[in-house]
Amino acid sequence: ALDKMLKSRSLEAITEPEIKVIQTDPVTVEAVVSLYPTVKLGDYKGIRLEPEPVEFGGDNIEAVMNQAREQQGSRVPVERPVQYGDLLTVSIEGTTEGKTFLKHKDISYEVIKDSPVPLPGFAERLVSMEKNKEQSFRLSFPPDHEVKELAGKEFSFKVNISEIKERKLPELNDEFAKSLGHENLDSMREHVRAQLKVRTEELSRRRFEHKMIEAVAQLCEVNYPPILVEREIDRLLDEEASNFKDGIKGLEAYLKNVSKTPAEHREELRPIAIRRLVEALVLDKIAKEEKLEVSTGEIEEEISKLTKEAGSQGEELQKVLASPQVRHSIEHHLLNRKTIDRLVDIAEGKV
C-alpha cells in the first residue's frame, strides 16, 4: 500500500518506513519515510570565474632546497648546553597533585620552540640545561585554558639529560646535489622549480574548483532528508578514525582528552557534512543534466593505473578493485571528475 501511494505521488523513498498503527478497524496507519533528495539547478552555465595566478618565487625554491638538507642531515653528539633543534636522550618524571602522570627513562625528545608536548613551555625550560645535571621545575596551564579540567593546574617535572645531539646539515653544493641524483646544484634547482610549478598549479586548480563548486551550489535549491546528513557525519567520523592507530577507539580517547563528548563533536562536523552533501547532490544532478557518463573502458583504465601505482601490491589490489562495490565507487569518482572538469570549462567560458 505504501509503495502504491509513493508511486501515485511520484515520490521515491530512500529508507524503510517508520509505521505507526492509528486504528485497526478500519486499518489506518501513519508512515514516515525519508524521500530521495531533490535538486533544482540554477543558471550554472552563466557562471564566469577567473583562475588565480600561479605564483612562486626564489624563496620557495630555497625553502625546498633547505628542506632537502634537513632530510639528509645527521645527528652528532655535542658537549654544550641544550639549544632549540637539539635531539635529547632524557629521563622525565612528571607529577601533579602528588600523583605521577609521566615517567620515561632515556627517551628521545626534540627541543622545538612552542611545542605543546608534554606541556606548553616544557621545551623552553630545557634550553640551556646541561648533561647529567638533574633539574626540577613547575609548569601551569593558564587560568583561561580552553580545557576547564586543565585550567590553572600545576605540574612538577624532574629532568635528567644524558645526551645532547645537534643536527649537522650537508653543504648546499654540487656534491650534495649529486648525492640526490642530480647533475649539479643548478640542475637540482631547475628540478625543484619544475616540481613547484606543477604543485602550485595543481593547488591553484583545486582552489578554483572549490570556489566554482561553491558558486554553483549557491545557485541551486537542494532538499534532502536529515538522515543523509547523519550518514555524512558518520563518514567524516570514519575518516577521522582512520588517522588513529586504534581507529574509532583512538578518536574517542582523543575526544576524552580534550573534554569533548561524541555528541558535541558530531555537531561540530554537521556544517562540513551539510556542505559535502549539498555539493555531492549538485554534482550528481549536473552530471545528469550534461548527460555525462563513464564507460567500462574508462573504469578499466583507472583500475590499471591504480594497479601499476601499487607496485608489488598490484596483484592483491586488483582483486579488491574487481568487486562490484569498488568498481561503482571508481565509476562515481570518475563521473565527479568529468563533472568538475565540465564546470571548470563553463566557468572559464570554454563551452
Short mmCIF file of C-alpha atoms in Angstrom, two decimals:
data_model
loop_
_atom_site.label_atom_id
_atom_site.label_comp_id
_atom_site.label_asym_id
_atom_site.label_seq_id
_atom_site.Cartn_x
_atom_site.Cartn_y
_atom_site.Cartn_z
CA ALA A 1 0.00 0.00 0.00
CA LEU A 2 2.84 2.36 0.84
CA ASP A 3 4.61 1.58 -2.44
CA LYS A 4 1.42 2.33 -4.38
CA MET A 5 0.94 5.60 -2.53
CA LEU A 6 4.52 6.73 -3.21
CA LYS A 7 4.26 5.85 -6.90
CA SER A 8 0.92 7.63 -7.26
CA ARG A 9 2.55 10.80 -5.96
CA SER A 10 5.82 10.29 -7.90
CA LEU A 11 7.78 10.06 -4.66
CA GLU A 12 10.89 7.96 -4.05
CA ALA A 13 11.82 6.75 -0.56
CA ILE A 14 15.42 6.06 0.45
CA THR A 15 14.76 4.43 3.84
CA GLU A 16 12.43 1.83 5.29
CA PRO A 17 9.26 3.47 6.64
CA GLU A 18 8.53 4.06 10.31
CA ILE A 19 4.97 2.77 10.62
CA LYS A 20 2.54 3.62 13.38
CA VAL A 21 -0.88 1.93 13.55
CA ILE A 22 -3.52 4.58 14.24
CA GLN A 23 -6.50 2.21 14.33
CA THR A 24 -7.33 -1.35 13.30
CA ASP A 25 -10.98 -1.10 12.18
CA PRO A 26 -10.69 0.08 9.57
CA VAL A 27 -6.91 -0.23 9.35
CA THR A 28 -5.34 3.20 9.41
CA VAL A 29 -1.57 3.64 9.58
CA GLU A 30 0.80 6.55 9.63
CA ALA A 31 4.08 6.07 7.75
CA VAL A 32 7.14 8.28 7.88
CA VAL A 33 9.74 7.85 5.13
CA SER A 34 12.83 9.76 4.06
CA LEU A 35 12.38 10.92 0.50
CA TYR A 36 15.06 10.99 -2.15
CA PRO A 37 16.72 14.43 -2.25
CA THR A 38 15.73 16.91 -4.92
CA VAL A 39 17.95 19.45 -6.65
CA LYS A 40 16.70 22.42 -8.65
CA LEU A 41 19.61 23.77 -10.65
CA GLY A 42 20.23 27.48 -11.03
CA ASP A 43 21.88 29.16 -14.01
CA TYR A 44 25.23 27.43 -13.52
CA LYS A 45 26.08 27.87 -17.20
CA GLY A 46 26.20 31.63 -16.66
CA ILE A 47 28.97 31.46 -14.03
CA ARG A 48 32.29 33.02 -15.02
CA LEU A 49 35.31 32.89 -12.72
CA GLU A 50 38.93 33.92 -13.17
CA PRO A 51 41.57 31.35 -12.15
CA GLU A 52 44.08 32.52 -9.57
CA PRO A 53 47.51 33.44 -10.93
CA VAL A 54 50.15 30.78 -10.30
CA GLU A 55 52.95 32.40 -8.31
CA PHE A 56 56.07 31.12 -6.60
CA GLY A 57 59.49 32.65 -6.26
CA GLY A 58 63.07 32.05 -5.32
CA ASP A 59 62.22 31.91 -1.62
CA ASN A 60 60.00 28.87 -2.25
CA ILE A 61 62.78 27.14 -4.18
CA GLU A 62 65.36 27.80 -1.46
CA ALA A 63 62.92 26.56 1.19
CA VAL A 64 62.59 23.22 -0.66
CA MET A 65 66.37 23.03 -1.09
CA ASN A 66 66.89 23.58 2.63
CA GLN A 67 64.19 21.03 3.41
CA ALA A 68 66.23 18.51 1.40
CA ARG A 69 69.26 19.39 3.53
CA GLU A 70 67.20 18.83 6.69
CA GLN A 71 66.11 15.40 5.44
CA GLN A 72 69.70 14.40 4.65
CA GLY A 73 71.11 15.83 7.85
CA SER A 74 72.63 13.73 10.63
CA ARG A 75 72.71 13.99 14.42
CA VAL A 76 76.06 14.34 16.17
CA PRO A 77 76.73 14.41 19.95
CA VAL A 78 77.85 17.77 21.36
CA GLU A 79 79.29 18.90 24.69
CA ARG A 80 77.37 22.11 25.33
CA PRO A 81 74.05 23.24 26.89
CA VAL A 82 70.77 22.49 25.14
CA GLN A 83 69.64 24.64 22.19
CA TYR A 84 66.48 24.65 20.10
CA GLY A 85 66.59 21.94 17.44
CA ASP A 86 68.65 19.53 19.55
CA LEU A 87 67.68 15.87 19.96
CA LEU A 88 68.00 14.79 23.57
CA THR A 89 68.18 11.49 25.38
CA VAL A 90 66.32 12.39 28.54
CA SER A 91 64.64 10.88 31.58
CA ILE A 92 61.45 12.64 32.68
CA GLU A 93 59.21 12.27 35.71
CA GLY A 94 56.07 14.38 35.94
CA THR A 95 53.67 14.70 38.89
CA THR A 96 50.53 16.64 39.66
CA GLU A 97 48.60 16.78 42.93
CA GLY A 98 51.04 14.21 44.35
CA LYS A 99 50.41 11.65 41.61
CA THR A 100 52.84 10.56 38.89
CA PHE A 101 51.34 11.07 35.43
CA LEU A 102 54.52 10.78 33.36
CA LYS A 103 57.63 8.64 33.83
CA HIS A 104 60.09 7.90 31.00
CA LYS A 105 63.73 6.82 31.10
CA ASP A 106 66.19 7.64 28.30
CA ILE A 107 63.62 8.64 25.70
CA SER A 108 64.33 10.79 22.63
CA TYR A 109 62.96 14.34 22.74
CA GLU A 110 63.43 17.04 20.09
CA VAL A 111 63.54 20.56 21.52
CA ILE A 112 61.11 22.51 19.34
CA LYS A 113 60.11 26.05 20.28
CA ASP A 114 56.44 26.38 21.33
CA SER A 115 55.98 22.60 21.36
CA PRO A 116 52.83 21.61 23.32
CA VAL A 117 54.36 18.23 24.28
CA PRO A 118 54.22 17.15 27.05
CA LEU A 119 53.10 20.61 28.20
CA PRO A 120 53.35 24.13 26.74
CA GLY A 121 56.59 25.70 27.96
CA PHE A 122 58.33 22.35 28.59
CA ALA A 123 60.74 22.66 25.63
CA GLU A 124 61.61 26.23 26.60
CA ARG A 125 62.65 25.10 30.11
CA LEU A 126 65.12 22.59 28.65
CA VAL A 127 67.05 25.25 26.73
CA SER A 128 70.43 26.00 28.42
CA MET A 129 70.30 22.82 30.54
CA GLU A 130 73.48 20.73 30.75
CA LYS A 131 74.04 16.96 30.61
CA ASN A 132 73.81 14.77 33.71
CA LYS A 133 72.54 17.58 35.95
CA GLU A 134 69.06 16.74 37.20
CA GLN A 135 66.81 19.77 37.35
CA SER A 136 63.29 20.35 38.60
CA PHE A 137 60.71 22.90 37.51
CA ARG A 138 56.98 23.57 37.52
CA LEU A 139 54.58 24.45 34.74
CA SER A 140 50.94 25.51 34.86
CA PHE A 141 48.18 25.82 32.32
CA PRO A 142 46.75 29.36 32.08
CA PRO A 143 43.60 30.04 34.14
CA ASP A 144 41.57 30.63 30.97
CA HIS A 145 42.72 27.43 29.23
CA GLU A 146 40.06 26.04 26.86
CA VAL A 147 40.03 22.67 28.66
CA LYS A 148 38.43 23.55 32.01
CA GLU A 149 39.86 20.48 33.79
CA LEU A 150 43.39 21.68 33.00
CA ALA A 151 42.89 25.43 33.55
CA GLY A 152 45.31 26.69 36.21
CA LYS A 153 46.51 23.17 37.04
CA GLU A 154 50.17 22.88 38.13
CA PHE A 155 52.60 20.13 37.07
CA SER A 156 56.05 19.34 38.51
CA PHE A 157 58.87 17.84 36.45
CA LYS A 158 62.25 16.23 37.17
CA VAL A 159 64.51 16.07 34.14
CA ASN A 160 67.92 14.48 33.59
CA ILE A 161 69.60 14.78 30.16
CA SER A 162 72.13 12.06 29.32
CA GLU A 163 72.93 13.06 25.72
CA ILE A 164 72.63 16.14 23.51
CA LYS A 165 72.79 15.84 19.71
CA GLU A 166 72.68 18.68 17.23
CA ARG A 167 71.62 18.43 13.61
CA LYS A 168 74.52 18.63 11.17
CA LEU A 169 73.40 19.66 7.71
CA PRO A 170 75.28 18.96 4.47
CA GLU A 171 76.51 21.95 2.48
CA LEU A 172 74.32 23.07 -0.39
CA ASN A 173 76.75 22.39 -3.24
CA ASP A 174 77.25 20.24 -6.33
CA GLU A 175 78.28 17.23 -4.26
CA PHE A 176 75.08 17.40 -2.26
CA ALA A 177 73.03 17.67 -5.47
CA LYS A 178 74.85 14.65 -6.96
CA SER A 179 74.11 12.59 -3.82
CA LEU A 180 70.41 13.09 -4.60
CA GLY A 181 70.78 12.03 -8.23
CA HIS A 182 71.17 15.44 -9.90
CA GLU A 183 73.91 16.52 -12.27
CA ASN A 184 74.82 19.57 -10.21
CA LEU A 185 73.29 22.22 -7.94
CA ASP A 186 71.84 24.22 -10.84
CA SER A 187 70.07 21.18 -12.28
CA MET A 188 68.69 20.40 -8.81
CA ARG A 189 67.28 23.93 -8.59
CA GLU A 190 65.65 23.57 -12.00
CA HIS A 191 64.15 20.24 -10.95
CA VAL A 192 62.77 21.84 -7.76
CA ARG A 193 61.42 24.79 -9.80
CA ALA A 194 59.58 22.41 -12.17
CA GLN A 195 58.12 20.41 -9.27
CA LEU A 196 56.99 23.59 -7.51
CA LYS A 197 55.34 24.81 -10.70
CA VAL A 198 53.35 21.58 -11.07
CA ARG A 199 52.43 21.56 -7.36
CA THR A 200 51.41 25.23 -7.33
CA GLU A 201 49.34 24.85 -10.49
CA GLU A 202 47.58 21.82 -9.01
CA LEU A 203 46.86 23.69 -5.76
CA SER A 204 45.60 26.70 -7.70
CA ARG A 205 43.31 24.50 -9.79
CA ARG A 206 41.89 22.79 -6.69
CA ARG A 207 41.13 26.17 -5.11
CA PHE A 208 39.49 27.28 -8.35
CA GLU A 209 37.40 24.10 -8.49
CA HIS A 210 36.32 24.52 -4.87
CA LYS A 211 35.37 28.16 -5.49
CA MET A 212 33.44 27.17 -8.60
CA ILE A 213 31.54 24.31 -6.89
CA GLU A 214 30.58 26.65 -4.04
CA ALA A 215 29.31 29.24 -6.55
CA VAL A 216 27.23 26.60 -8.38
CA ALA A 217 25.78 25.19 -5.12
CA GLN A 218 24.67 28.66 -4.02
CA LEU A 219 22.53 28.94 -7.16
CA CYS A 220 20.76 25.63 -6.51
CA GLU A 221 17.76 24.73 -4.39
CA VAL A 222 18.55 21.46 -2.61
CA ASN A 223 16.16 19.50 -0.39
CA TYR A 224 17.33 16.40 1.47
CA PRO A 225 16.19 14.26 4.43
CA PRO A 226 18.09 14.71 7.74
CA ILE A 227 19.21 11.07 7.68
CA LEU A 228 21.60 11.85 4.79
CA VAL A 229 23.37 14.45 6.92
CA GLU A 230 23.76 11.91 9.72
CA ARG A 231 25.22 9.40 7.27
CA GLU A 232 27.67 12.02 6.01
CA ILE A 233 28.71 12.80 9.59
CA ASP A 234 29.30 9.05 10.09
CA ARG A 235 31.55 9.06 7.03
CA LEU A 236 33.51 12.04 8.38
CA LEU A 237 33.96 10.24 11.70
CA ASP A 238 35.21 7.14 9.89
CA GLU A 239 37.73 9.31 8.01
CA GLU A 240 38.92 10.87 11.27
CA ALA A 241 39.14 7.47 12.99
CA SER A 242 41.37 6.16 10.19
CA ASN A 243 44.04 8.67 11.32
CA PHE A 244 44.30 6.98 14.71
CA LYS A 245 46.16 3.74 15.38
CA ASP A 246 43.20 2.29 17.29
CA GLY A 247 40.59 3.61 14.88
CA ILE A 248 37.34 4.75 16.48
CA LYS A 249 38.69 3.93 19.97
CA GLY A 250 41.62 6.25 19.32
CA LEU A 251 39.27 9.02 18.23
CA GLU A 252 37.11 8.51 21.32
CA ALA A 253 40.22 8.67 23.54
CA TYR A 254 41.29 11.91 21.84
CA LEU A 255 37.85 13.47 22.39
CA LYS A 256 38.00 12.46 26.05
CA ASN A 257 41.43 14.08 26.41
CA VAL A 258 40.12 17.39 25.07
CA SER A 259 36.98 17.11 27.23
CA LYS A 260 34.61 16.84 24.31
CA THR A 261 31.67 14.44 24.03
CA PRO A 262 30.95 12.45 20.85
CA ALA A 263 27.64 14.33 20.56
CA GLU A 264 29.42 17.71 20.70
CA HIS A 265 31.88 16.56 18.05
CA ARG A 266 29.06 15.40 15.78
CA GLU A 267 27.59 18.91 15.96
CA GLU A 268 30.99 20.39 15.05
CA LEU A 269 31.04 18.20 11.94
CA ARG A 270 27.46 19.00 10.91
CA PRO A 271 28.22 22.14 8.82
CA ILE A 272 31.00 20.27 6.98
CA ALA A 273 28.70 17.29 6.37
CA ILE A 274 25.93 19.54 5.01
CA ARG A 275 28.33 21.29 2.64
CA ARG A 276 29.73 17.98 1.36
CA LEU A 277 26.25 16.50 0.95
CA VAL A 278 24.87 19.51 -0.93
CA GLU A 279 27.88 19.70 -3.25
CA ALA A 280 27.70 15.95 -3.98
CA LEU A 281 23.98 16.17 -4.79
CA VAL A 282 24.54 19.19 -7.04
CA LEU A 283 27.37 17.45 -8.93
CA ASP A 284 25.20 14.35 -9.44
CA LYS A 285 22.38 16.50 -10.82
CA ILE A 286 24.69 18.41 -13.17
CA ALA A 287 26.18 15.12 -14.46
CA LYS A 288 22.66 14.06 -15.46
CA GLU A 289 21.85 17.48 -16.91
CA GLU A 290 25.03 17.43 -19.00
CA LYS A 291 24.45 13.76 -19.93
CA LEU A 292 27.91 12.78 -18.71
CA GLU A 293 28.76 9.09 -18.47
CA VAL A 294 31.72 6.86 -17.65
CA SER A 295 32.47 3.96 -19.99
CA THR A 296 33.60 0.49 -18.97
CA GLY A 297 36.89 1.21 -20.76
CA GLU A 298 37.50 4.27 -18.59
CA ILE A 299 36.89 2.24 -15.44
CA GLU A 300 39.31 -0.46 -16.62
CA GLU A 301 41.90 2.19 -17.46
CA GLU A 302 41.62 3.68 -13.97
CA ILE A 303 41.93 0.23 -12.36
CA SER A 304 45.03 -0.48 -14.48
CA LYS A 305 46.53 2.85 -13.39
CA LEU A 306 45.86 2.17 -9.69
CA THR A 307 47.29 -1.35 -10.01
CA LYS A 308 50.52 -0.08 -11.59
CA GLU A 309 50.92 2.59 -8.91
CA ALA A 310 50.60 -0.12 -6.23
CA GLY A 311 53.77 -1.81 -7.49
CA SER A 312 54.38 -5.14 -5.77
CA GLN A 313 50.94 -4.94 -4.14
CA GLY A 314 49.25 -4.53 -7.53
CA GLU A 315 48.01 -8.09 -7.86
CA GLU A 316 46.43 -8.01 -4.41
CA LEU A 317 44.86 -4.61 -5.12
CA GLN A 318 43.42 -5.82 -8.42
CA LYS A 319 41.36 -8.44 -6.57
CA VAL A 320 39.89 -5.71 -4.35
CA LEU A 321 39.19 -3.43 -7.31
CA ALA A 322 37.32 -6.22 -9.08
CA SER A 323 34.41 -6.13 -6.62
CA PRO A 324 31.17 -4.50 -7.90
CA GLN A 325 31.09 -2.05 -4.97
CA VAL A 326 34.62 -0.79 -5.62
CA ARG A 327 34.02 -0.56 -9.38
CA HIS A 328 30.91 1.52 -8.68
CA SER A 329 32.95 3.77 -6.38
CA ILE A 330 35.56 4.24 -9.11
CA GLU A 331 32.83 4.99 -11.64
CA HIS A 332 31.34 7.63 -9.32
CA HIS A 333 34.77 9.19 -8.74
CA LEU A 334 35.44 9.41 -12.49
CA LEU A 335 31.97 10.87 -13.12
CA ASN A 336 32.58 13.53 -10.47
CA ARG A 337 35.91 14.33 -12.12
CA LYS A 338 34.20 14.73 -15.51
CA THR A 339 31.51 16.93 -13.99
CA ILE A 340 34.01 19.21 -12.27
CA ASP A 341 36.04 19.46 -15.49
CA ARG A 342 32.87 20.45 -17.36
CA LEU A 343 32.07 23.12 -14.77
CA VAL A 344 35.62 24.47 -14.98
CA ASP A 345 35.26 24.77 -18.75
CA ILE A 346 31.94 26.59 -18.27
CA ALA A 347 33.39 28.94 -15.63
CA GLU A 348 36.34 29.76 -17.93
CA GLY A 349 33.98 30.37 -20.86
CA LYS A 350 35.32 27.45 -22.95
CA VAL A 351 31.89 25.89 -23.59
#
